[in-house]
Amino acid sequence: MAETQTGESVVGLKDDAVAALLVAESSEQLEAWRVEFLGRKGRLTTVLRGLGSLDIEQRKVAGAAANHLRVELETLFEERQQQAISTRAPAGSIDVTLPGRKSSLGGLHPSTQMIREITQAFNEMGFQTIEGPEIELERYNFDLLNIPAGHPARDKWDTIWVDSESRGDMLLRTHTSPMQARVMETSDPPVRVVVPGKCYRYESTDATHEWHFNQVEGLAVDEGITFADLKGTLYEFARRIFGASRKVRFRCDYFPFVEPGVDMSIDWNGNWIEILGAGMVHPKVLEGVGYDSSKYTGFAFGMGPERVSMLRNDINDIRHFFANDLRFLTQF
Ligand code: PHE
């Protein structure tokens, strides 16, 4: 067995060191262990220093063993230190006197918040919220809304068509109005619905235009519904969303599926800002879904919740809504 001048054997040293390390728990005990065995004047260092006095053959054997032991003890020491830290952590490392930090919670997207506010305003006026497909048939997006193929109004809705092997009449809806026809096809009057959802247009983007955006459609059909109902309902909506003293203006506008058609603007710091299109449901639309247009009348409207939110929150670019930038999203 390799022994040095001091008489300490490498094996004996190892047994001592391992045993002592196992009972060292606190960082002070671990440090004391390190000094005793691996320190500059520690036992292993003394063994290594003593190697010089051995003859060459003994020195080779004892030197290799001692160096090997040094690596071994250093590794064991590090492991033990890690162990001590991780077992101590739950109790010792939490400083209960530090101020608490808020955990970060997610939130609703600003478009969703506005959609909910708008639909709730109409829910309270007796409108039910429903949703419809974003991939739509040409028939609902256009034909049943009195926009047949070749109608110049189709130019107003630049359309993203869906590539399909089996049929060529599928598209991403350009507005939520197709749900007017879908709702009336499946239910009898009276109808009172609001339909929030995504719409898509083949358009270049700028501060007020996106190629996808949300709309909230509204439809009320019953016996005896007049233009006064349209105005009263939308006026009440504007007051709920923009405040009781907000001024509202209706102007004539054209949409093939309403007659007469209007747009509604609100007074925003002296400027009239258009926020929605509306009108009395065209008799052809009613007849297209099998309603008796001599008995039933109705009104419809469609608005952009992002635009409403832009006004209310002073947002200057609609593209912020879909850029997924937390600096924007966390402001809501
Ligand atoms: N769908 C129309 C648009 O996207 C808005 C509208 C809806 C107009 C309902 C009148 C009635 O521009």
Tab-separated table of N, CA, C and O in Angstrom, residues 17-119:
chain	number	residue	atom	x	y	z
A	17	ALA	N	-12.322	10.736	4.630
A	17	ALA	CA	-12.933	11.868	3.934
A	17	ALA	C	-14.386	11.579	3.596
A	17	ALA	O	-15.273	12.408	3.801
A	18	VAL	N	-14.651	10.390	3.057
A	18	VAL	CA	-16.014	10.044	2.657
A	18	VAL	C	-16.940	10.014	3.867
A	18	VAL	O	-18.044	10.547	3.846
A	19	ALA	N	-16.460	9.421	4.944
A	19	ALA	CA	-17.289	9.341	6.157
A	19	ALA	C	-17.613	10.732	6.690
A	19	ALA	O	-18.757	11.029	7.054
A	20	ALA	N	-16.605	11.588	6.693
A	20	ALA	CA	-16.806	12.937	7.228
A	20	ALA	C	-17.748	13.756	6.337
A	20	ALA	O	-18.557	14.549	6.799
A	21	LEU	N	-17.609	13.521	5.026
A	21	LEU	CA	-18.454	14.284	4.097
A	21	LEU	C	-19.918	13.934	4.275
A	21	LEU	O	-20.810	14.788	4.172
A	22	LEU	N	-20.183	12.649	4.552
A	22	LEU	CA	-21.563	12.203	4.689
A	22	LEU	C	-22.287	12.870	5.853
A	22	LEU	O	-23.507	13.023	5.815
A	23	VAL	N	-21.558	13.232	6.885
A	23	VAL	CA	-22.238	13.841	8.027
A	23	VAL	C	-22.195	15.370	7.982
A	23	VAL	O	-22.826	16.029	8.800
A	24	ALA	N	-21.460	15.915	7.024
A	24	ALA	CA	-21.426	17.383	6.902
A	24	ALA	C	-22.717	17.852	6.229
A	24	ALA	O	-23.062	17.386	5.146
A	25	GLU	N	-23.440	18.772	6.895
A	25	GLU	CA	-24.721	19.198	6.330
A	25	GLU	C	-24.786	20.687	6.071
A	25	GLU	O	-25.157	21.126	4.996
A	26	SER	N	-24.407	21.449	7.082
A	26	SER	CA	-24.506	22.898	6.907
A	26	SER	C	-23.371	23.370	6.013
A	26	SER	O	-22.396	22.660	5.790
A	27	SER	N	-23.507	24.579	5.497
A	27	SER	CA	-22.441	25.096	4.637
A	27	SER	C	-21.157	25.299	5.435
A	27	SER	O	-20.064	25.149	4.907
A	28	GLU	N	-21.302	25.570	6.755
A	28	GLU	CA	-20.094	25.714	7.590
A	28	GLU	C	-19.376	24.376	7.714
A	28	GLU	O	-18.153	24.290	7.583
A	29	GLN	N	-20.151	23.314	7.941
A	29	GLN	CA	-19.537	21.986	8.061
A	29	GLN	C	-18.863	21.565	6.758
A	29	GLN	O	-17.777	20.986	6.752
A	30	LEU	N	-19.534	21.892	5.654
A	30	LEU	CA	-18.955	21.531	4.358
A	30	LEU	C	-17.648	22.278	4.117
A	30	LEU	O	-16.678	21.709	3.613
A	31	GLU	N	-17.630	23.535	4.505
A	31	GLU	CA	-16.415	24.327	4.321
A	31	GLU	C	-15.278	23.785	5.193
A	31	GLU	O	-14.134	23.664	4.759
A	32	ALA	N	-15.644	23.412	6.425
A	32	ALA	CA	-14.626	22.860	7.320
A	32	ALA	C	-14.056	21.564	6.741
A	32	ALA	O	-12.845	21.298	6.787
A	33	TRP	N	-14.922	20.781	6.134
A	33	TRP	CA	-14.481	19.526	5.506
A	33	TRP	C	-13.505	19.820	4.376
A	33	TRP	O	-12.475	19.191	4.236
A	34	ARG	N	-13.911	20.841	3.552
A	34	ARG	CA	-13.058	21.177	2.406
A	34	ARG	C	-11.656	21.597	2.887
A	34	ARG	O	-10.640	21.154	2.332
A	35	VAL	N	-11.625	22.428	3.945
A	35	VAL	CA	-10.334	22.880	4.465
A	35	VAL	C	-9.528	21.693	4.990
A	35	VAL	O	-8.351	21.542	4.691
A	36	GLU	N	-10.197	20.799	5.713
A	36	GLU	CA	-9.472	19.679	6.309
A	36	GLU	C	-8.878	18.720	5.274
A	36	GLU	O	-7.744	18.264	5.404
A	37	PHE	N	-9.648	18.459	4.213
A	37	PHE	CA	-9.159	17.452	3.264
A	37	PHE	C	-8.543	18.037	2.005
A	37	PHE	O	-7.549	17.538	1.508
A	38	LEU	N	-9.150	19.105	1.459
A	38	LEU	CA	-8.665	19.605	0.175
A	38	LEU	C	-7.937	20.944	0.288
A	38	LEU	O	-7.403	21.433	-0.701
A	39	GLY	N	-7.963	21.535	1.475
A	39	GLY	CA	-7.357	22.859	1.653
A	39	GLY	C	-5.854	22.852	1.417
A	39	GLY	O	-5.236	21.785	1.253
A	40	ARG	N	-5.278	24.068	1.399
A	40	ARG	CA	-3.846	24.187	1.093
A	40	ARG	C	-2.975	23.440	2.104
A	40	ARG	O	-1.906	22.942	1.791
A	41	LYS	N	-3.478	23.414	3.359
A	41	LYS	CA	-2.718	22.661	4.366
A	41	LYS	C	-3.463	21.391	4.764
A	41	LYS	O	-3.216	20.803	5.810
A	42	GLY	N	-4.394	21.024	3.907
A	42	GLY	CA	-5.247	19.883	4.232
A	42	GLY	C	-4.519	18.553	4.102
A	42	GLY	O	-3.373	18.482	3.662
A	43	ARG	N	-5.237	17.512	4.473
A	43	ARG	CA	-4.586	16.201	4.574
A	43	ARG	C	-4.150	15.645	3.209
A	43	ARG	O	-3.089	15.048	3.087
A	44	LEU	N	-4.967	15.858	2.207
A	44	LEU	CA	-4.571	15.335	0.898
A	44	LEU	C	-3.369	16.090	0.339
A	44	LEU	O	-2.450	15.491	-0.229
A	45	THR	N	-3.389	17.396	0.534
A	45	THR	CA	-2.268	18.204	0.060
A	45	THR	C	-0.979	17.767	0.749
A	45	THR	O	0.081	17.670	0.117
A	46	THR	N	-1.081	17.487	2.029
A	46	THR	CA	0.086	17.029	2.764
A	46	THR	C	0.610	15.717	2.185
A	46	THR	O	1.821	15.522	2.015
A	47	VAL	N	-0.319	14.829	1.869
A	47	VAL	CA	0.076	13.561	1.253
A	47	VAL	C	0.805	13.824	-0.061
A	47	VAL	O	1.890	13.286	-0.330
A	48	LEU	N	0.213	14.714	-0.884
A	48	LEU	CA	0.818	15.006	-2.196
A	48	LEU	C	2.216	15.620	-2.026
A	48	LEU	O	3.138	15.299	-2.760
A	49	ARG	N	2.323	16.498	-1.041
A	49	ARG	CA	3.633	17.144	-0.816
A	49	ARG	C	4.677	16.119	-0.402
A	49	ARG	O	5.833	16.208	-0.789
A	50	GLY	N	4.241	15.156	0.381
A	50	GLY	CA	5.170	14.175	0.904
A	50	GLY	C	5.717	13.222	-0.166
A	50	GLY	O	6.683	12.487	0.045
A	51	LEU	N	5.076	13.240	-1.348
A	51	LEU	CA	5.473	12.295	-2.395
A	51	LEU	C	6.930	12.468	-2.800
A	51	LEU	O	7.610	11.502	-3.181
A	52	GLY	N	7.434	13.722	-2.672
A	52	GLY	CA	8.786	14.041	-3.117
A	52	GLY	C	9.857	13.186	-2.452
A	52	GLY	O	10.910	12.917	-3.037
A	53	SER	N	9.565	12.741	-1.244
A	53	SER	CA	10.605	12.016	-0.514
A	53	SER	C	10.613	10.525	-0.831
A	53	SER	O	11.442	9.782	-0.321
A	54	LEU	N	9.664	10.089	-1.657
A	54	LEU	CA	9.615	8.653	-1.981
A	54	LEU	C	10.560	8.351	-3.135
A	54	LEU	O	10.909	9.229	-3.925
A	55	ASP	N	10.909	7.062	-3.259
A	55	ASP	CA	11.731	6.755	-4.430
A	55	ASP	C	10.842	6.683	-5.663
A	55	ASP	O	9.622	6.636	-5.565
A	56	ILE	N	11.453	6.690	-6.787
A	56	ILE	CA	10.727	6.959	-8.026
A	56	ILE	C	9.569	6.004	-8.285
A	56	ILE	O	8.483	6.414	-8.670
A	57	GLU	N	9.761	4.718	-8.020
A	57	GLU	CA	8.700	3.741	-8.284
A	57	GLU	C	7.516	3.951	-7.350
A	57	GLU	O	6.369	3.987	-7.770
A	58	GLN	N	7.823	4.127	-6.065
A	58	GLN	CA	6.756	4.362	-5.072
A	58	GLN	C	6.012	5.654	-5.391
A	58	GLN	O	4.793	5.746	-5.255
A	59	ARG	N	6.813	6.665	-5.820
A	59	ARG	CA	6.212	7.966	-6.089
A	59	ARG	C	5.185	7.866	-7.214
A	59	ARG	O	4.115	8.453	-7.166
A	60	LYS	N	5.521	7.082	-8.244
A	60	LYS	CA	4.601	6.915	-9.373
A	60	LYS	C	3.275	6.346	-8.908
A	60	LYS	O	2.194	6.859	-9.217
A	61	VAL	N	3.337	5.295	-8.125
A	61	VAL	CA	2.116	4.618	-7.685
A	61	VAL	C	1.322	5.498	-6.740
A	61	VAL	O	0.130	5.746	-6.946
A	62	ALA	N	2.018	6.006	-5.713
A	62	ALA	CA	1.306	6.799	-4.714
A	62	ALA	C	0.795	8.107	-5.314
A	62	ALA	O	-0.300	8.579	-5.008
A	63	GLY	N	1.584	8.684	-6.234
A	63	GLY	CA	1.178	9.943	-6.863
A	63	GLY	C	-0.096	9.765	-7.667
A	63	GLY	O	-1.029	10.562	-7.571
A	64	ALA	N	-0.143	8.681	-8.463
A	64	ALA	CA	-1.337	8.431	-9.275
A	64	ALA	C	-2.549	8.238	-8.378
A	64	ALA	O	-3.628	8.793	-8.609
A	65	ALA	N	-2.376	7.459	-7.301
A	65	ALA	CA	-3.496	7.180	-6.395
A	65	ALA	C	-3.975	8.453	-5.712
A	65	ALA	O	-5.183	8.707	-5.606
A	66	ALA	N	-3.019	9.282	-5.284
A	66	ALA	CA	-3.389	10.502	-4.565
A	66	ALA	C	-4.098	11.490	-5.489
A	66	ALA	O	-5.091	12.128	-5.117
A	67	ASN	N	-3.596	11.616	-6.711
A	67	ASN	CA	-4.248	12.514	-7.671
A	67	ASN	C	-5.657	12.045	-8.028
A	67	ASN	O	-6.581	12.829	-8.171
A	68	HIS	N	-5.748	10.743	-8.175
A	68	HIS	CA	-7.055	10.164	-8.453
A	68	HIS	C	-8.023	10.477	-7.316
A	68	HIS	O	-9.173	10.852	-7.523
A	69	LEU	N	-7.520	10.334	-6.103
A	69	LEU	CA	-8.344	10.615	-4.934
A	69	LEU	C	-8.764	12.087	-4.888
A	69	LEU	O	-9.889	12.421	-4.528
A	70	ARG	N	-7.877	12.972	-5.310
A	70	ARG	CA	-8.208	14.399	-5.276
A	70	ARG	C	-9.418	14.682	-6.182
A	70	ARG	O	-10.386	15.323	-5.778
A	71	VAL	N	-9.349	14.126	-7.394
A	71	VAL	CA	-10.467	14.322	-8.325
A	71	VAL	C	-11.756	13.747	-7.742
A	71	VAL	O	-12.821	14.354	-7.771
A	72	GLU	N	-11.607	12.566	-7.149
A	72	GLU	CA	-12.769	11.876	-6.588
A	72	GLU	C	-13.405	12.699	-5.458
A	72	GLU	O	-14.619	12.896	-5.417
A	73	LEU	N	-12.540	13.195	-4.569
A	73	LEU	CA	-13.060	13.968	-3.432
A	73	LEU	C	-13.674	15.290	-3.868
A	73	LEU	O	-14.704	15.722	-3.341
A	74	GLU	N	-13.058	15.911	-4.868
A	74	GLU	CA	-13.626	17.169	-5.366
A	74	GLU	C	-15.024	16.945	-5.941
A	74	GLU	O	-15.944	17.724	-5.712
A	75	THR	N	-15.162	15.861	-6.683
A	75	THR	CA	-16.471	15.541	-7.265
A	75	THR	C	-17.502	15.272	-6.177
A	75	THR	O	-18.624	15.790	-6.212
A	76	LEU	N	-17.118	14.442	-5.211
A	76	LEU	CA	-18.030	14.116	-4.113
A	76	LEU	C	-18.444	15.369	-3.355
A	76	LEU	O	-19.608	15.541	-2.973
A	77	PHE	N	-17.462	16.249	-3.164
A	77	PHE	CA	-17.732	17.488	-2.434
A	77	PHE	C	-18.766	18.342	-3.164
A	77	PHE	O	-19.741	18.829	-2.586
A	78	GLU	N	-18.586	18.469	-4.478
A	78	GLU	CA	-19.539	19.274	-5.254
A	78	GLU	C	-20.940	18.682	-5.203
A	78	GLU	O	-21.925	19.384	-5.051
A	79	GLU	N	-21.006	17.361	-5.322
A	79	GLU	CA	-22.309	16.693	-5.270
A	79	GLU	C	-23.004	16.953	-3.938
A	79	GLU	O	-24.186	17.276	-3.877
A	80	ARG	N	-22.226	16.805	-2.891
A	80	ARG	CA	-22.775	16.979	-1.545
A	80	ARG	C	-23.257	18.419	-1.353
A	80	ARG	O	-24.299	18.660	-0.752
A	81	GLN	N	-22.493	19.347	-1.902
A	81	GLN	CA	-22.857	20.752	-1.798
A	81	GLN	C	-24.194	21.014	-2.505
A	81	GLN	O	-25.078	21.680	-1.981
A	82	GLN	N	-24.319	20.471	-3.719
A	82	GLN	CA	-25.559	20.615	-4.489
A	82	GLN	C	-26.735	20.057	-3.715
A	82	GLN	O	-27.791	20.670	-3.607
A	83	GLN	N	-26.510	18.864	-3.176
A	83	GLN	CA	-27.551	18.175	-2.409
A	83	GLN	C	-28.006	19.042	-1.243
A	83	GLN	O	-29.186	19.231	-1.010
A	84	ALA	N	-27.027	19.596	-0.550
A	84	ALA	CA	-27.339	20.420	0.620
A	84	ALA	C	-28.157	21.631	0.203
A	84	ALA	O	-29.128	21.985	0.855
A	85	ILE	N	-27.795	22.239	-0.937
A	85	ILE	CA	-28.533	23.415	-1.398
A	85	ILE	C	-29.968	23.048	-1.745
A	85	ILE	O	-30.919	23.691	-1.333
A	86	SER	N	-30.122	21.940	-2.497
A	86	SER	CA	-31.471	21.631	-2.956
A	86	SER	C	-32.368	21.148	-1.834
A	86	SER	O	-33.564	21.398	-1.849
A	87	THR	N	-31.817	20.460	-0.840
A	87	THR	CA	-32.710	20.023	0.235
A	87	THR	C	-33.000	21.162	1.187
A	87	THR	O	-34.038	21.199	1.821
A	88	ARG	N	-32.100	22.116	1.245
A	88	ARG	CA	-32.312	23.240	2.142
A	88	ARG	C	-33.288	24.258	1.550
A	88	ARG	O	-33.968	24.954	2.260
A	89	ALA	N	-33.348	24.317	0.203
A	89	ALA	CA	-34.031	25.401	-0.482
A	89	ALA	C	-35.447	25.710	-0.004
A	89	ALA	O	-35.731	26.860	0.293
A	90	PRO	N	-36.319	24.713	0.121
A	90	PRO	CA	-37.704	25.051	0.436
A	90	PRO	C	-37.848	25.826	1.737
A	90	PRO	O	-38.593	26.780	1.812
A	91	ALA	N	-37.094	25.406	2.758
A	91	ALA	CA	-37.266	26.087	4.035
A	91	ALA	C	-36.413	27.349	4.114
A	91	ALA	O	-36.905	28.423	4.386
A	92	GLY	N	-35.139	27.188	3.800
A	92	GLY	CA	-34.202	28.248	4.121
A	92	GLY	C	-34.122	29.388	3.133
A	92	GLY	O	-33.860	30.519	3.511
A	93	SER	N	-34.356	29.118	1.823
A	93	SER	CA	-33.989	30.137	0.863
A	93	SER	C	-35.109	31.119	0.557
A	93	SER	O	-34.917	32.055	-0.181
A	94	ILE	N	-36.299	30.875	1.089
A	94	ILE	CA	-37.377	31.825	0.831
A	94	ILE	C	-37.342	32.906	1.902
A	94	ILE	O	-37.486	32.633	3.091
A	95	ASP	N	-37.145	34.112	1.426
A	95	ASP	CA	-37.114	35.221	2.369
A	95	ASP	C	-38.519	35.796	2.470
A	95	ASP	O	-38.987	36.495	1.586
A	96	VAL	N	-39.183	35.464	3.581
A	96	VAL	CA	-40.598	35.854	3.691
A	96	VAL	C	-40.770	37.351	3.922
A	96	VAL	O	-41.876	37.862	3.881
A	97	THR	N	-39.686	38.055	4.125
A	97	THR	CA	-39.826	39.493	4.343
A	97	THR	C	-39.798	40.285	3.029
A	97	THR	O	-40.083	41.467	3.007
A	98	LEU	N	-39.472	39.567	1.907
A	98	LEU	CA	-39.466	40.269	0.616
A	98	LEU	C	-40.892	40.598	0.198
A	98	LEU	O	-41.812	39.828	0.456
A	99	PRO	N	-41.108	41.755	-0.486
A	99	PRO	CA	-42.462	42.057	-0.954
A	99	PRO	C	-42.901	41.053	-2.013
A	99	PRO	O	-42.076	40.573	-2.794
A	100	GLY	N	-44.204	40.717	-2.051
A	100	GLY	CA	-44.699	39.737	-3.007
A	100	GLY	C	-44.709	40.289	-4.413
A	100	GLY	O	-44.768	41.497	-4.625
A	101	ARG	N	-44.611	39.396	-5.372
A	101	ARG	CA	-44.702	39.813	-6.770
A	101	ARG	C	-46.027	39.333	-7.342
A	101	ARG	O	-46.481	38.233	-7.029
A	102	LYS	N	-46.638	40.131	-8.194
A	102	LYS	CA	-47.894	39.729	-8.822
A	102	LYS	C	-47.618	38.632	-9.829
A	102	LYS	O	-46.671	38.744	-10.610
A	103	SER	N	-48.402	37.568	-9.806
A	103	SER	CA	-48.221	36.569	-10.853
A	103	SER	C	-48.862	37.129	-12.123
A	103	SER	O	-49.829	37.873	-12.060
A	104	SER	N	-48.285	36.785	-13.268
A	104	SER	CA	-48.806	37.403	-14.490
A	104	SER	C	-49.949	36.560	-15.054
A	104	SER	O	-49.772	35.404	-15.405
A	105	LEU	N	-51.117	37.155	-15.105
A	105	LEU	CA	-52.298	36.473	-15.616
A	105	LEU	C	-52.527	36.903	-17.057
A	105	LEU	O	-52.232	38.037	-17.423
A	106	GLY	N	-53.056	36.022	-17.863
A	106	GLY	CA	-53.439	36.408	-19.216
A	106	GLY	C	-54.698	37.262	-19.174
A	106	GLY	O	-55.295	37.445	-18.123
A	107	GLY	N	-55.077	37.795	-20.309
A	107	GLY	CA	-56.296	38.601	-20.344
A	107	GLY	C	-57.002	38.412	-21.668
A	107	GLY	O	-56.468	37.790	-22.575
A	108	LEU	N	-58.187	38.955	-21.778
A	108	LEU	CA	-58.914	38.847	-23.037
A	108	LEU	C	-58.326	39.812	-24.057
A	108	LEU	O	-57.931	40.928	-23.723
A	109	HIS	N	-58.278	39.368	-25.283
A	109	HIS	CA	-57.796	40.220	-26.377
A	109	HIS	C	-58.696	41.459	-26.487
A	109	HIS	O	-59.903	41.367	-26.268
A	110	PRO	N	-58.097	42.628	-26.810
A	110	PRO	CA	-58.907	43.850	-26.898
A	110	PRO	C	-60.096	43.725	-27.862
A	110	PRO	O	-61.171	44.291	-27.590
A	111	SER	N	-59.933	42.972	-28.938
A	111	SER	CA	-61.082	42.778	-29.849
A	111	SER	C	-62.192	42.011	-29.131
A	111	SER	O	-63.375	42.359	-29.240
A	112	THR	N	-61.790	40.962	-28.402
A	112	THR	CA	-62.777	40.155	-27.684
A	112	THR	C	-63.496	41.005	-26.639
A	112	THR	O	-64.715	40.905	-26.466
A	113	GLN	N	-62.725	41.833	-25.952
A	113	GLN	CA	-63.351	42.689	-24.934
A	113	GLN	C	-64.406	43.592	-25.562
A	113	GLN	O	-65.510	43.748	-25.033
A	114	MET	N	-64.056	44.175	-26.719
A	114	MET	CA	-65.005	45.085	-27.356
A	114	MET	C	-66.208	44.337	-27.903
A	114	MET	O	-67.342	44.781	-27.768
A	115	ILE	N	-65.957	43.157	-28.490
A	115	ILE	CA	-67.060	42.347	-29.006
A	115	ILE	C	-68.035	42.009	-27.876
A	115	ILE	O	-69.252	42.106	-28.018
A	116	ARG	N	-67.480	41.655	-26.719
A	116	ARG	CA	-68.360	41.295	-25.597
A	116	ARG	C	-69.163	42.486	-25.124
A	116	ARG	O	-70.339	42.363	-24.763
A	117	GLU	N	-68.526	43.641	-25.122
A	117	GLU	CA	-69.240	44.837	-24.669
A	117	GLU	C	-70.386	45.172	-25.635
A	117	GLU	O	-71.494	45.487	-25.215
A	118	ILE	N	-70.074	45.078	-26.930
A	118	ILE	CA	-71.093	45.401	-27.941
A	118	ILE	C	-72.240	44.390	-27.898
A	118	ILE	O	-73.410	44.762	-27.850
A	119	THR	N	-71.880	43.094	-27.880
A	119	THR	CA	-72.946	42.091	-27.893
A	119	THR	C	-73.779	42.171	-26.619
A	119	THR	O	-74.993	41.989	-26.648
